[in-house]
């Protein structure tokens, strides 16, 4: 089978390798779509801290069943989406029902080879029917589930003022599900094109340019109270630290993004506001199901989110363009 391997930072190569042979408890999937995300771009640029090269990237996946274990509800030819978080099932987090933060987690395309290939063999518990939606949509379930998980962790109530900092794909997912939860959503970002997309594609009413004057603009929008929920999706240390100031008294701050640095904040302000600080990692099955249901209802503008696409063999030539901000990529899909 063909696959695309990142052999070193900046180097993608189409390779031939043996097709996988599924174990007794595995589903063999013919991969059809692969979403390219910020993680893949960081791997390509040599910026990912937990990776060894060469690596077949790709964890936003959809495909069709080639074979399934005896007793599986899946049938040959069925469209599927994939949960790319391969959990051990036995550690403390798994025993608590939280495989998203498994102590020995293996993420497809990061800790082990992923889906930029024609076939993939996966544990049956990680493969789910996507017959209610199309292949493009199924490949977008995972990144949207990350936003849905963060929104669920935030416990947003109808009428809550919600600020999403960072209007990339993960931030857009958070905006979408915060709005579906009844939140009044504002977004903050440095890029005018991303703010314009949030307005036009998701109908976000308030979009604020980051930088000088942002704090005043956010104060004006809220009468000086700021936001019941702030969700960071920037992956930027300075932005994460600055956004503590945008959380209202008795508000919640959710960190969707992760950075390698130590995060610092003023403890007197934190305590004065009785602020809740929440980490959000990956997603759980309920979050994938939330996204699938929203897609089936037509609540997700997937046709607008998928801005770029290319066949598998063209990815080595297209990836350098897709990582440039001026290209305007929201979600790029690889067709296999």
mmCIF file with all atom_site columns, C-alpha atoms in Angstrom, residues 88-161:
data_model
loop_
_atom_site.group_PDB
_atom_site.id
_atom_site.type_symbol
_atom_site.label_atom_id
_atom_site.label_alt_id
_atom_site.label_comp_id
_atom_site.label_asym_id
_atom_site.label_entity_id
_atom_site.label_seq_id
_atom_site.pdbx_PDB_ins_code
_atom_site.Cartn_x
_atom_site.Cartn_y
_atom_site.Cartn_z
_atom_site.occupancy
_atom_site.B_iso_or_equiv
_atom_site.pdbx_formal_charge
_atom_site.auth_seq_id
_atom_site.auth_comp_id
_atom_site.auth_asym_id
_atom_site.auth_atom_id
_atom_site.pdbx_PDB_model_num
ATOM 1  C CA . UNK A 1 88  ? -4.355  1.075  27.501 1.00 0.00 ? 88  UNK A CA 1
ATOM 2  C CA . UNK A 1 89  ? -7.641  0.324  29.287 1.00 0.00 ? 89  UNK A CA 1
ATOM 3  C CA . UNK A 1 90  ? -5.976  -0.536 32.593 1.00 0.00 ? 90  UNK A CA 1
ATOM 4  C CA . UNK A 1 91  ? -4.310  2.597  34.041 1.00 0.00 ? 91  UNK A CA 1
ATOM 5  C CA . UNK A 1 92  ? -5.834  4.853  36.701 1.00 0.00 ? 92  UNK A CA 1
ATOM 6  C CA . UNK A 1 93  ? -7.399  7.232  34.153 1.00 0.00 ? 93  UNK A CA 1
ATOM 7  C CA . UNK A 1 94  ? -8.863  4.388  32.091 1.00 0.00 ? 94  UNK A CA 1
ATOM 8  C CA . UNK A 1 95  ? -10.301 2.746  35.190 1.00 0.00 ? 95  UNK A CA 1
ATOM 9  C CA . UNK A 1 96  ? -11.941 6.090  36.016 1.00 0.00 ? 96  UNK A CA 1
ATOM 10 C CA . UNK A 1 97  ? -13.570 6.155  32.571 1.00 0.00 ? 97  UNK A CA 1
ATOM 11 C CA . UNK A 1 98  ? -11.227 8.831  31.242 1.00 0.00 ? 98  UNK A CA 1
ATOM 12 C CA . UNK A 1 99  ? -9.281  7.187  28.382 1.00 0.00 ? 99  UNK A CA 1
ATOM 13 C CA . UNK A 1 100 ? -8.706  10.638 26.865 1.00 0.00 ? 100 UNK A CA 1
ATOM 14 C CA . UNK A 1 101 ? -5.987  11.131 29.486 1.00 0.00 ? 101 UNK A CA 1
ATOM 15 C CA . UNK A 1 102 ? -4.720  7.549  29.614 1.00 0.00 ? 102 UNK A CA 1
ATOM 16 C CA . UNK A 1 103 ? -1.333  7.365  31.322 1.00 0.00 ? 103 UNK A CA 1
ATOM 17 C CA . UNK A 1 104 ? 0.026   5.288  28.423 1.00 0.00 ? 104 UNK A CA 1
ATOM 18 C CA . UNK A 1 105 ? -1.959  6.826  25.576 1.00 0.00 ? 105 UNK A CA 1
ATOM 19 C CA . UNK A 1 106 ? -0.845  6.211  22.007 1.00 0.00 ? 106 UNK A CA 1
ATOM 20 C CA . UNK A 1 107 ? -2.198  8.831  19.601 1.00 0.00 ? 107 UNK A CA 1
ATOM 21 C CA . UNK A 1 108 ? -2.331  7.842  15.946 1.00 0.00 ? 108 UNK A CA 1
ATOM 22 C CA . UNK A 1 109 ? 0.069   9.886  13.856 1.00 0.00 ? 109 UNK A CA 1
ATOM 23 C CA . UNK A 1 110 ? 2.045   10.992 16.924 1.00 0.00 ? 110 UNK A CA 1
ATOM 24 C CA . UNK A 1 111 ? 3.070   8.093  19.166 1.00 0.00 ? 111 UNK A CA 1
ATOM 25 C CA . UNK A 1 112 ? 2.428   5.523  16.429 1.00 0.00 ? 112 UNK A CA 1
ATOM 26 C CA . UNK A 1 113 ? 1.905   5.638  12.680 1.00 0.00 ? 113 UNK A CA 1
ATOM 27 C CA . UNK A 1 114 ? -1.352  7.226  11.622 1.00 0.00 ? 114 UNK A CA 1
ATOM 28 C CA . UNK A 1 115 ? -3.740  7.397  8.719  1.00 0.00 ? 115 UNK A CA 1
ATOM 29 C CA . UNK A 1 116 ? -1.862  8.978  5.808  1.00 0.00 ? 116 UNK A CA 1
ATOM 30 C CA . UNK A 1 117 ? -1.983  5.537  4.227  1.00 0.00 ? 117 UNK A CA 1
ATOM 31 C CA . UNK A 1 118 ? -4.372  3.416  2.219  1.00 0.00 ? 118 UNK A CA 1
ATOM 32 C CA . UNK A 1 119 ? -5.182  0.980  5.050  1.00 0.00 ? 119 UNK A CA 1
ATOM 33 C CA . UNK A 1 120 ? -5.089  1.000  8.847  1.00 0.00 ? 120 UNK A CA 1
ATOM 34 C CA . UNK A 1 121 ? -5.809  -1.769 11.377 1.00 0.00 ? 121 UNK A CA 1
ATOM 35 C CA . UNK A 1 122 ? -7.359  -0.459 14.576 1.00 0.00 ? 122 UNK A CA 1
ATOM 36 C CA . UNK A 1 123 ? -8.845  -1.757 17.839 1.00 0.00 ? 123 UNK A CA 1
ATOM 37 C CA . UNK A 1 124 ? -12.559 -2.298 17.308 1.00 0.00 ? 124 UNK A CA 1
ATOM 38 C CA . UNK A 1 125 ? -13.346 0.031  20.249 1.00 0.00 ? 125 UNK A CA 1
ATOM 39 C CA . UNK A 1 126 ? -11.830 2.949  18.284 1.00 0.00 ? 126 UNK A CA 1
ATOM 40 C CA . UNK A 1 127 ? -13.919 2.582  15.100 1.00 0.00 ? 127 UNK A CA 1
ATOM 41 C CA . UNK A 1 128 ? -17.498 3.889  14.841 1.00 0.00 ? 128 UNK A CA 1
ATOM 42 C CA . UNK A 1 129 ? -20.205 4.001  12.212 1.00 0.00 ? 129 UNK A CA 1
ATOM 43 C CA . UNK A 1 130 ? -20.511 7.237  10.247 1.00 0.00 ? 130 UNK A CA 1
ATOM 44 C CA . UNK A 1 131 ? -23.324 6.161  7.931  1.00 0.00 ? 131 UNK A CA 1
ATOM 45 C CA . UNK A 1 132 ? -25.353 9.229  8.980  1.00 0.00 ? 132 UNK A CA 1
ATOM 46 C CA . UNK A 1 133 ? -22.767 11.594 7.448  1.00 0.00 ? 133 UNK A CA 1
ATOM 47 C CA . UNK A 1 134 ? -20.316 11.744 4.539  1.00 0.00 ? 134 UNK A CA 1
ATOM 48 C CA . UNK A 1 135 ? -16.629 10.922 4.367  1.00 0.00 ? 135 UNK A CA 1
ATOM 49 C CA . UNK A 1 136 ? -15.553 14.590 4.513  1.00 0.00 ? 136 UNK A CA 1
ATOM 50 C CA . UNK A 1 137 ? -17.674 15.174 7.602  1.00 0.00 ? 137 UNK A CA 1
ATOM 51 C CA . UNK A 1 138 ? -16.484 11.976 9.277  1.00 0.00 ? 138 UNK A CA 1
ATOM 52 C CA . UNK A 1 139 ? -12.863 13.122 8.953  1.00 0.00 ? 139 UNK A CA 1
ATOM 53 C CA . UNK A 1 140 ? -13.757 16.331 10.813 1.00 0.00 ? 140 UNK A CA 1
ATOM 54 C CA . UNK A 1 141 ? -15.437 14.676 13.802 1.00 0.00 ? 141 UNK A CA 1
ATOM 55 C CA . UNK A 1 142 ? -12.244 14.386 15.852 1.00 0.00 ? 142 UNK A CA 1
ATOM 56 C CA . UNK A 1 143 ? -11.069 17.997 15.812 1.00 0.00 ? 143 UNK A CA 1
ATOM 57 C CA . UNK A 1 144 ? -14.584 19.237 16.502 1.00 0.00 ? 144 UNK A CA 1
ATOM 58 C CA . UNK A 1 145 ? -14.874 16.740 19.382 1.00 0.00 ? 145 UNK A CA 1
ATOM 59 C CA . UNK A 1 146 ? -11.913 18.466 21.054 1.00 0.00 ? 146 UNK A CA 1
ATOM 60 C CA . UNK A 1 147 ? -13.898 21.705 21.086 1.00 0.00 ? 147 UNK A CA 1
ATOM 61 C CA . UNK A 1 148 ? -17.054 19.911 22.225 1.00 0.00 ? 148 UNK A CA 1
ATOM 62 C CA . UNK A 1 149 ? -15.111 18.301 25.092 1.00 0.00 ? 149 UNK A CA 1
ATOM 63 C CA . UNK A 1 150 ? -13.771 21.677 26.241 1.00 0.00 ? 150 UNK A CA 1
ATOM 64 C CA . UNK A 1 151 ? -17.252 23.165 26.147 1.00 0.00 ? 151 UNK A CA 1
ATOM 65 C CA . UNK A 1 152 ? -18.625 20.266 28.186 1.00 0.00 ? 152 UNK A CA 1
ATOM 66 C CA . UNK A 1 153 ? -15.790 20.705 30.704 1.00 0.00 ? 153 UNK A CA 1
ATOM 67 C CA . UNK A 1 154 ? -16.739 24.392 30.964 1.00 0.00 ? 154 UNK A CA 1
ATOM 68 C CA . UNK A 1 155 ? -20.316 23.542 32.004 1.00 0.00 ? 155 UNK A CA 1
ATOM 69 C CA . UNK A 1 156 ? -21.707 26.455 29.988 1.00 0.00 ? 156 UNK A CA 1
ATOM 70 C CA . UNK A 1 157 ? -25.201 27.566 30.918 1.00 0.00 ? 157 UNK A CA 1
ATOM 71 C CA . UNK A 1 158 ? -27.675 29.292 28.555 1.00 0.00 ? 158 UNK A CA 1
ATOM 72 C CA . UNK A 1 159 ? -26.929 33.010 28.504 1.00 0.00 ? 159 UNK A CA 1
ATOM 73 C CA . UNK A 1 160 ? -23.338 32.675 29.712 1.00 0.00 ? 160 UNK A CA 1
ATOM 74 C CA . UNK A 1 161 ? -20.883 35.059 28.104 1.00 0.00 ? 161 UNK A CA 1
#
